[in-house]
Every structure is written in C-alpha cells, then in structure tokens.
Amino acid sequence: MAEVHAAHDEVLDRPVAVKMLLPRFHDDEQFVARFRREAQASASLNHPNIVGVYDTGSHDGLPFIVMELVRGRSLQQVLAHGGLTEERALEVVAEVCAALQYSHDRGLIHRDIKPGNILLADDGT
C-alpha cells in the first residue's frame, strides 16, 4: 500500500522517514482515504515502541506521513540473518504486546503485524 523513504527535515535539521502511498493506489479514493486515516490515527499515539509521527500532508494531492526515522533493522531482516536469543525474542514480544495494548486501548488496530513491520532499533528498543 505504501513505501517508506529516509529523508532529512531541513527546517528541523533531523533525519525522518517519509511514508508515501504507492503509485498504483493514487487513483483509488478508498486507499487514499484509508492512508489519511492511518496518518491521523498514528499521529495520536505516543509510546516508546511505536514510531512517532511528526507531520502529515499532501503533495500534488497525494498524502504522505513524516515519521521518526528508526535506525536499525526489521525483525524479518534479523530472523533472516541468524535470529534472536530466546531472551531477546521474549523482550521483543513483550514490547510488541505493550505497543499493541496501548493502541488497542485507544481504539486503534494495526491490521498488518508481521516481521517486516516490526522494527528493532540499534539502541535496543
């Protein structure tokens, strides 16, 4: 549905990630509306295990989300290159559960939990 690119916020002088709708969905009003709802919902969350949203907007009518840039790898990448210790796996599961509980308590459902969408930051979070 979307792709994420690393970028630099020149105004605030910080690295960011920009999530943009894939071109094949640009003309699909339902996907555009869903993407905008995702942006609004994500912006309302403030949790250490959920990527922070800095801004949302549109360019030439196409929506985008500006987010915290997480330095690290996805769980999918980690699993493909040796995996995790049992202890670290339990930590990751606990952190994912905490993030899901936080968002569910606010009436939000992720809808796409998978190893490729779970980010393990270089700082251990």
Tab-separated table of N, CA and C in Angstrom:
chain	number	residue	atom	x	y	z
A	1	MET	N	0.812	-1.194	0.000
A	1	MET	CA	0.000	0.000	0.000
A	1	MET	C	0.861	1.265	0.000
A	2	ALA	N	2.005	1.215	0.703
A	2	ALA	CA	2.846	2.411	0.810
A	2	ALA	C	4.315	2.011	0.809
A	3	GLU	N	5.157	3.005	0.603
A	3	GLU	CA	6.599	2.803	0.686
A	3	GLU	C	7.174	3.882	1.586
A	4	VAL	N	8.275	3.546	2.242
A	4	VAL	CA	8.902	4.465	3.186
A	4	VAL	C	10.308	4.787	2.696
A	5	HIS	N	10.643	6.076	2.748
A	5	HIS	CA	11.962	6.537	2.312
A	5	HIS	C	12.612	7.353	3.424
A	6	ALA	N	13.909	7.190	3.584
A	6	ALA	CA	14.661	8.040	4.509
A	6	ALA	C	14.806	9.412	3.871
A	7	ALA	N	14.699	10.450	4.702
A	7	ALA	CA	14.815	11.826	4.211
A	7	ALA	C	15.412	12.679	5.325
A	8	HIS	N	15.553	13.967	5.044
A	8	HIS	CA	16.078	14.903	6.040
A	8	HIS	C	15.153	16.108	6.113
A	9	ASP	N	14.685	16.412	7.315
A	9	ASP	CA	13.859	17.596	7.541
A	9	ASP	C	14.808	18.785	7.646
A	10	GLU	N	14.820	19.618	6.621
A	10	GLU	CA	15.755	20.745	6.584
A	10	GLU	C	15.383	21.836	7.577
A	11	VAL	N	14.101	21.986	7.873
A	11	VAL	CA	13.670	23.021	8.815
A	11	VAL	C	14.118	22.672	10.231
A	12	LEU	N	13.877	21.426	10.643
A	12	LEU	CA	14.230	20.999	11.999
A	12	LEU	C	15.587	20.305	12.072
A	13	ASP	N	16.254	20.147	10.936
A	13	ASP	CA	17.588	19.551	10.847
A	13	ASP	C	17.656	18.201	11.555
A	14	ARG	N	16.803	17.280	11.090
A	14	ARG	CA	16.812	15.937	11.656
A	14	ARG	C	16.434	14.916	10.582
A	15	PRO	N	16.930	13.688	10.752
A	15	PRO	CA	16.540	12.638	9.817
A	15	PRO	C	15.095	12.227	10.073
A	16	VAL	N	14.386	11.893	9.014
A	16	VAL	CA	12.994	11.464	9.114
A	16	VAL	C	12.753	10.328	8.122
A	17	ALA	N	11.630	9.685	8.281
A	17	ALA	CA	11.142	8.708	7.310
A	17	ALA	C	9.869	9.290	6.716
A	18	VAL	N	9.720	9.183	5.407
A	18	VAL	CA	8.519	9.686	4.734
A	18	VAL	C	7.799	8.494	4.117
A	19	LYS	N	6.566	8.286	4.557
A	19	LYS	CA	5.743	7.192	4.041
A	19	LYS	C	4.805	7.762	2.991
A	20	MET	N	4.839	7.162	1.790
A	20	MET	CA	4.024	7.653	0.678
A	20	MET	C	3.227	6.497	0.083
A	21	LEU	N	2.031	6.803	-0.347
A	21	LEU	CA	1.181	5.820	-0.997
A	21	LEU	C	1.840	5.354	-2.292
A	22	LEU	N	1.805	4.058	-2.560
A	22	LEU	CA	2.362	3.533	-3.809
A	22	LEU	C	1.594	4.090	-5.005
A	23	PRO	N	2.279	4.359	-6.109
A	23	PRO	CA	1.629	4.969	-7.278
A	23	PRO	C	0.385	4.229	-7.760
A	24	ARG	N	0.363	2.904	-7.656
A	24	ARG	CA	-0.802	2.172	-8.166
A	24	ARG	C	-2.076	2.440	-7.364
A	25	PHE	N	-1.952	3.058	-6.191
A	25	PHE	CA	-3.116	3.367	-5.364
A	25	PHE	C	-3.526	4.837	-5.431
A	26	HIS	N	-2.796	5.662	-6.148
A	26	HIS	CA	-3.057	7.100	-6.186
A	26	HIS	C	-4.471	7.443	-6.630
A	27	ASP	N	-5.029	6.673	-7.552
A	27	ASP	CA	-6.364	6.976	-8.076
A	27	ASP	C	-7.478	6.249	-7.342
A	28	ASP	N	-7.131	5.462	-6.346
A	28	ASP	CA	-8.127	4.705	-5.587
A	28	ASP	C	-8.534	5.516	-4.356
A	29	GLU	N	-9.705	6.115	-4.423
A	29	GLU	CA	-10.156	7.003	-3.338
A	29	GLU	C	-10.218	6.289	-1.993
A	30	GLN	N	-10.558	4.995	-1.993
A	30	GLN	CA	-10.626	4.252	-0.735
A	30	GLN	C	-9.243	4.104	-0.100
A	31	PHE	N	-8.242	3.812	-0.914
A	31	PHE	CA	-6.885	3.683	-0.381
A	31	PHE	C	-6.360	5.029	0.110
A	32	VAL	N	-6.630	6.084	-0.643
A	32	VAL	CA	-6.184	7.417	-0.231
A	32	VAL	C	-6.838	7.792	1.094
A	33	ALA	N	-8.142	7.530	1.226
A	33	ALA	CA	-8.856	7.843	2.469
A	33	ALA	C	-8.312	7.005	3.624
A	34	ARG	N	-8.044	5.732	3.376
A	34	ARG	CA	-7.503	4.861	4.425
A	34	ARG	C	-6.124	5.342	4.867
A	35	PHE	N	-5.300	5.741	3.908
A	35	PHE	CA	-3.964	6.240	4.214
A	35	PHE	C	-4.051	7.499	5.075
A	36	ARG	N	-4.962	8.398	4.730
A	36	ARG	CA	-5.136	9.625	5.524
A	36	ARG	C	-5.612	9.300	6.944
A	37	ARG	N	-6.524	8.339	7.064
A	37	ARG	CA	-6.994	7.931	8.399
A	37	ARG	C	-5.843	7.332	9.209
A	38	GLU	N	-5.016	6.528	8.541
A	38	GLU	CA	-3.848	5.951	9.209
A	38	GLU	C	-2.935	7.053	9.733
A	39	ALA	N	-2.724	8.073	8.925
A	39	ALA	CA	-1.863	9.186	9.334
A	39	ALA	C	-2.420	9.880	10.569
A	40	GLN	N	-3.715	10.155	10.553
A	40	GLN	CA	-4.333	10.832	11.698
A	40	GLN	C	-4.280	9.966	12.946
A	41	ALA	N	-4.591	8.685	12.796
A	41	ALA	CA	-4.580	7.784	13.946
A	41	ALA	C	-3.166	7.637	14.505
A	42	SER	N	-2.195	7.464	13.638
A	42	SER	CA	-0.806	7.296	14.076
A	42	SER	C	-0.295	8.528	14.802
A	43	ALA	N	-0.700	9.690	14.347
A	43	ALA	CA	-0.244	10.938	14.962
A	43	ALA	C	-0.745	11.089	16.395
A	44	SER	N	-1.813	10.366	16.741
A	44	SER	CA	-2.375	10.485	18.089
A	44	SER	C	-1.663	9.590	19.104
A	45	LEU	N	-0.735	8.758	18.650
A	45	LEU	CA	-0.068	7.803	19.535
A	45	LEU	C	1.279	8.335	20.016
A	46	ASN	N	1.566	8.093	21.290
A	46	ASN	CA	2.846	8.491	21.876
A	46	ASN	C	3.304	7.368	22.802
A	47	HIS	N	4.126	6.481	22.263
A	47	HIS	CA	4.566	5.296	23.007
A	47	HIS	C	5.997	4.965	22.576
A	48	PRO	N	6.846	4.526	23.507
A	48	PRO	CA	8.246	4.261	23.151
A	48	PRO	C	8.437	3.144	22.123
A	49	ASN	N	7.447	2.283	21.940
A	49	ASN	CA	7.573	1.191	20.977
A	49	ASN	C	6.722	1.402	19.728
A	50	ILE	N	6.298	2.629	19.501
A	50	ILE	CA	5.544	2.985	18.297
A	50	ILE	C	6.261	4.147	17.628
A	51	VAL	N	6.511	4.008	16.336
A	51	VAL	CA	7.209	5.061	15.589
A	51	VAL	C	6.412	6.356	15.686
A	52	GLY	N	7.089	7.435	16.068
A	52	GLY	CA	6.438	8.735	16.214
A	52	GLY	C	6.124	9.379	14.870
A	53	VAL	N	4.981	10.041	14.809
A	53	VAL	CA	4.587	10.786	13.607
A	53	VAL	C	4.838	12.261	13.872
A	54	TYR	N	5.594	12.906	12.974
A	54	TYR	CA	5.915	14.322	13.115
A	54	TYR	C	4.957	15.214	12.346
A	55	ASP	N	4.498	14.744	11.191
A	55	ASP	CA	3.681	15.603	10.330
A	55	ASP	C	2.961	14.736	9.311
A	56	THR	N	1.899	15.274	8.766
A	56	THR	CA	1.198	14.655	7.642
A	56	THR	C	0.859	15.759	6.664
A	57	GLY	N	0.602	15.375	5.455
A	57	GLY	CA	0.224	16.371	4.462
A	57	GLY	C	0.006	15.722	3.122
A	58	SER	N	0.013	16.547	2.091
A	58	SER	CA	-0.110	16.021	0.736
A	58	SER	C	0.705	16.896	-0.205
A	59	HIS	N	1.127	16.289	-1.287
A	59	HIS	CA	1.872	16.978	-2.334
A	59	HIS	C	1.232	16.571	-3.651
A	60	ASP	N	0.811	17.541	-4.422
A	60	ASP	CA	0.088	17.270	-5.668
A	60	ASP	C	-1.108	16.358	-5.414
A	61	GLY	N	-1.758	16.549	-4.267
A	61	GLY	CA	-2.946	15.778	-3.930
A	61	GLY	C	-2.685	14.399	-3.365
A	62	LEU	N	-1.423	14.017	-3.213
A	62	LEU	CA	-1.082	12.690	-2.703
A	62	LEU	C	-0.606	12.793	-1.257
A	63	PRO	N	-1.203	11.997	-0.375
A	63	PRO	CA	-0.872	12.107	1.044
A	63	PRO	C	0.489	11.499	1.388
A	64	PHE	N	1.084	12.040	2.450
A	64	PHE	CA	2.332	11.483	2.979
A	64	PHE	C	2.325	11.626	4.491
A	65	ILE	N	3.170	10.826	5.133
A	65	ILE	CA	3.341	10.869	6.582
A	65	ILE	C	4.835	11.042	6.853
A	66	VAL	N	5.190	12.027	7.657
A	66	VAL	CA	6.583	12.228	8.064
A	66	VAL	C	6.723	11.657	9.471
A	67	MET	N	7.655	10.713	9.602
A	67	MET	CA	7.781	9.967	10.849
A	67	MET	C	9.218	9.968	11.364
A	68	GLU	N	9.329	9.549	12.595
A	68	GLU	CA	10.634	9.293	13.206
A	68	GLU	C	11.375	8.267	12.346
A	69	LEU	N	12.640	8.502	12.096
A	69	LEU	CA	13.460	7.533	11.366
A	69	LEU	C	14.094	6.587	12.375
A	70	VAL	N	13.747	5.327	12.288
A	70	VAL	CA	14.285	4.320	13.200
A	70	VAL	C	15.535	3.724	12.568
A	71	ARG	N	16.657	3.881	13.248
A	71	ARG	CA	17.919	3.290	12.795
A	71	ARG	C	17.972	1.864	13.334
A	72	GLY	N	17.993	0.911	12.451
A	72	GLY	CA	18.024	-0.481	12.864
A	72	GLY	C	17.573	-1.380	11.734
A	73	ARG	N	17.004	-2.530	12.105
A	73	ARG	CA	16.552	-3.500	11.113
A	73	ARG	C	15.171	-4.017	11.489
A	74	SER	N	14.483	-4.540	10.505
A	74	SER	CA	13.193	-5.164	10.783
A	74	SER	C	13.431	-6.533	11.414
A	75	LEU	N	12.430	-7.026	12.102
A	75	LEU	CA	12.516	-8.371	12.670
A	75	LEU	C	12.713	-9.392	11.547
A	76	GLN	N	12.111	-9.154	10.408
A	76	GLN	CA	12.284	-10.046	9.260
A	76	GLN	C	13.763	-10.138	8.862
A	77	GLN	N	14.438	-8.997	8.815
A	77	GLN	CA	15.864	-8.992	8.469
A	77	GLN	C	16.693	-9.717	9.526
A	78	VAL	N	16.373	-9.473	10.785
A	78	VAL	CA	17.112	-10.116	11.879
A	78	VAL	C	16.935	-11.632	11.823
A	79	LEU	N	15.706	-12.084	11.594
A	79	LEU	CA	15.443	-13.523	11.538
A	79	LEU	C	16.136	-14.182	10.351
A	80	ALA	N	16.269	-13.453	9.256
A	80	ALA	CA	16.930	-13.996	8.066
A	80	ALA	C	18.443	-14.113	8.243
A	81	HIS	N	18.980	-13.406	9.237
A	81	HIS	CA	20.436	-13.403	9.445
A	81	HIS	C	20.811	-13.926	10.825
A	82	GLY	N	20.207	-15.007	11.239
A	82	GLY	CA	20.633	-15.645	12.473
A	82	GLY	C	19.624	-15.638	13.596
A	83	GLY	N	18.666	-14.747	13.564
A	83	GLY	CA	17.628	-14.761	14.577
A	83	GLY	C	17.993	-14.060	15.867
A	84	LEU	N	17.253	-14.397	16.904
A	84	LEU	CA	17.382	-13.766	18.216
A	84	LEU	C	17.636	-14.826	19.276
A	85	THR	N	18.251	-14.410	20.353
A	85	THR	CA	18.338	-15.303	21.501
A	85	THR	C	16.935	-15.441	22.079
A	86	GLU	N	16.730	-16.471	22.868
A	86	GLU	CA	15.422	-16.658	23.499
A	86	GLU	C	15.072	-15.447	24.361
A	87	GLU	N	16.046	-14.956	25.100
A	87	GLU	CA	15.815	-13.794	25.971
A	87	GLU	C	15.405	-12.564	25.155
A	88	ARG	N	16.116	-12.305	24.067
A	88	ARG	CA	15.792	-11.135	23.232
A	88	ARG	C	14.444	-11.320	22.545
A	89	ALA	N	14.134	-12.536	22.125
A	89	ALA	CA	12.836	-12.797	21.498
A	89	ALA	C	11.703	-12.483	22.470
A	90	LEU	N	11.860	-12.876	23.725
A	90	LEU	CA	10.840	-12.580	24.734
A	90	LEU	C	10.711	-11.075	24.959
A	91	GLU	N	11.836	-10.363	24.959
A	91	GLU	CA	11.798	-8.902	25.102
A	91	GLU	C	11.034	-8.266	23.944
A	92	VAL	N	11.319	-8.714	22.728
A	92	VAL	CA	10.657	-8.153	21.543
A	92	VAL	C	9.159	-8.418	21.606
A	93	VAL	N	8.779	-9.643	21.942
A	93	VAL	CA	7.352	-9.970	22.036
A	93	VAL	C	6.680	-9.093	23.090
A	94	ALA	N	7.318	-8.903	24.231
A	94	ALA	CA	6.740	-8.063	25.287
A	94	ALA	C	6.582	-6.619	24.821
A	95	GLU	N	7.571	-6.092	24.088
A	95	GLU	CA	7.497	-4.715	23.593
A	95	GLU	C	6.408	-4.564	22.534
A	96	VAL	N	6.285	-5.547	21.656
A	96	VAL	CA	5.225	-5.513	20.640
A	96	VAL	C	3.859	-5.572	21.322
A	97	CYS	N	3.722	-6.450	22.301
A	97	CYS	CA	2.450	-6.552	23.027
A	97	CYS	C	2.107	-5.245	23.741
A	98	ALA	N	3.097	-4.599	24.333
A	98	ALA	CA	2.855	-3.322	25.016
A	98	ALA	C	2.380	-2.266	24.031
A	99	ALA	N	2.999	-2.219	22.855
A	99	ALA	CA	2.595	-1.245	21.837
A	99	ALA	C	1.188	-1.537	21.330
A	100	LEU	N	0.886	-2.809	21.094
A	100	LEU	CA	-0.454	-3.176	20.629
A	100	LEU	C	-1.505	-2.867	21.686
A	101	GLN	N	-1.197	-3.168	22.949
A	101	GLN	CA	-2.147	-2.875	24.024
A	101	GLN	C	-2.422	-1.379	24.106
A	102	TYR	N	-1.373	-0.577	24.006
A	102	TYR	CA	-1.511	0.881	24.040
A	102	TYR	C	-2.431	1.362	22.919
A	103	SER	N	-2.188	0.886	21.706
A	103	SER	CA	-3.014	1.345	20.586
A	103	SER	C	-4.432	0.785	20.679
A	104	HIS	N	-4.589	-0.457	21.111
A	104	HIS	CA	-5.931	-1.033	21.258
A	104	HIS	C	-6.726	-0.301	22.330
A	105	ASP	N	-6.059	0.113	23.401
A	105	ASP	CA	-6.737	0.881	24.450
A	105	ASP	C	-7.289	2.196	23.914
A	106	ARG	N	-6.752	2.661	22.805
A	106	ARG	CA	-7.200	3.906	22.175
A	106	ARG	C	-8.084	3.639	20.958
A	107	GLY	N	-8.518	2.391	20.816
A	107	GLY	CA	-9.430	2.024	19.743
A	107	GLY	C	-8.792	1.848	18.383
A	108	LEU	N	-7.467	1.704	18.339
A	108	LEU	CA	-6.769	1.562	17.060
A	108	LEU	C	-6.248	0.139	16.889
A	109	ILE	N	-6.403	-0.384	15.683
A	109	ILE	CA	-5.947	-1.725	15.350
A	109	ILE	C	-4.922	-1.619	14.235
A	110	HIS	N	-3.780	-2.305	14.378
A	110	HIS	CA	-2.688	-2.183	13.407
A	110	HIS	C	-3.043	-2.751	12.041
A	111	ARG	N	-3.612	-3.924	11.963
A	111	ARG	CA	-4.052	-4.592	10.726
A	111	ARG	C	-2.944	-5.220	9.893
A	112	ASP	N	-1.690	-5.044	10.253
A	112	ASP	CA	-0.630	-5.623	9.422
A	112	ASP	C	0.605	-5.970	10.259
A	113	ILE	N	0.385	-6.723	11.336
A	113	ILE	CA	1.507	-7.133	12.177
A	113	ILE	C	2.232	-8.279	11.476
A	114	LYS	N	3.500	-8.059	11.188
A	114	LYS	CA	4.336	-9.081	10.557
A	114	LYS	C	5.789	-8.713	10.823
A	115	PRO	N	6.712	-9.655	10.700
A	115	PRO	CA	8.121	-9.371	10.998
A	115	PRO	C	8.696	-8.188	10.219
A	116	GLY	N	8.249	-7.967	9.005
A	116	GLY	CA	8.754	-6.846	8.217
A	116	GLY	C	8.313	-5.494	8.740
A	117	ASN	N	7.257	-5.472	9.562
A	117	ASN	CA	6.751	-4.217	10.118
A	117	ASN	C	7.144	-4.007	11.573
A	118	ILE	N	7.919	-4.911	12.125
A	118	ILE	CA	8.416	-4.761	13.493
A	118	ILE	C	9.873	-4.319	13.389
A	119	LEU	N	10.146	-3.118	13.865
A	119	LEU	CA	11.488	-2.545	13.754
A	119	LEU	C	12.246	-2.708	15.062
A	120	LEU	N	13.471	-3.182	14.948
A	120	LEU	CA	14.352	-3.315	16.106
A	120	LEU	C	15.432	-2.256	15.970
A	121	ALA	N	15.333	-1.245	16.802
A	121	ALA	CA	16.255	-0.113	16.716
A	121	ALA	C	17.638	-0.504	17.218
A	122	ASP	N	18.626	0.169	16.682
A	122	ASP	CA	20.006	-0.075	17.100
A	122	ASP	C	20.210	0.184	18.588
A	123	ASP	N	19.365	1.037	19.191
A	123	ASP	CA	19.504	1.349	20.615
A	123	ASP	C	18.850	0.299	21.512
A	124	GLY	N	18.317	-0.770	20.910
A	124	GLY	CA	17.750	-1.857	21.698
A	124	GLY	C	16.253	-1.814	21.872
A	125	THR	N	15.586	-0.774	21.379
A	125	THR	CA	14.125	-0.716	21.509
A	125	THR	C	13.455	-1.273	20.279
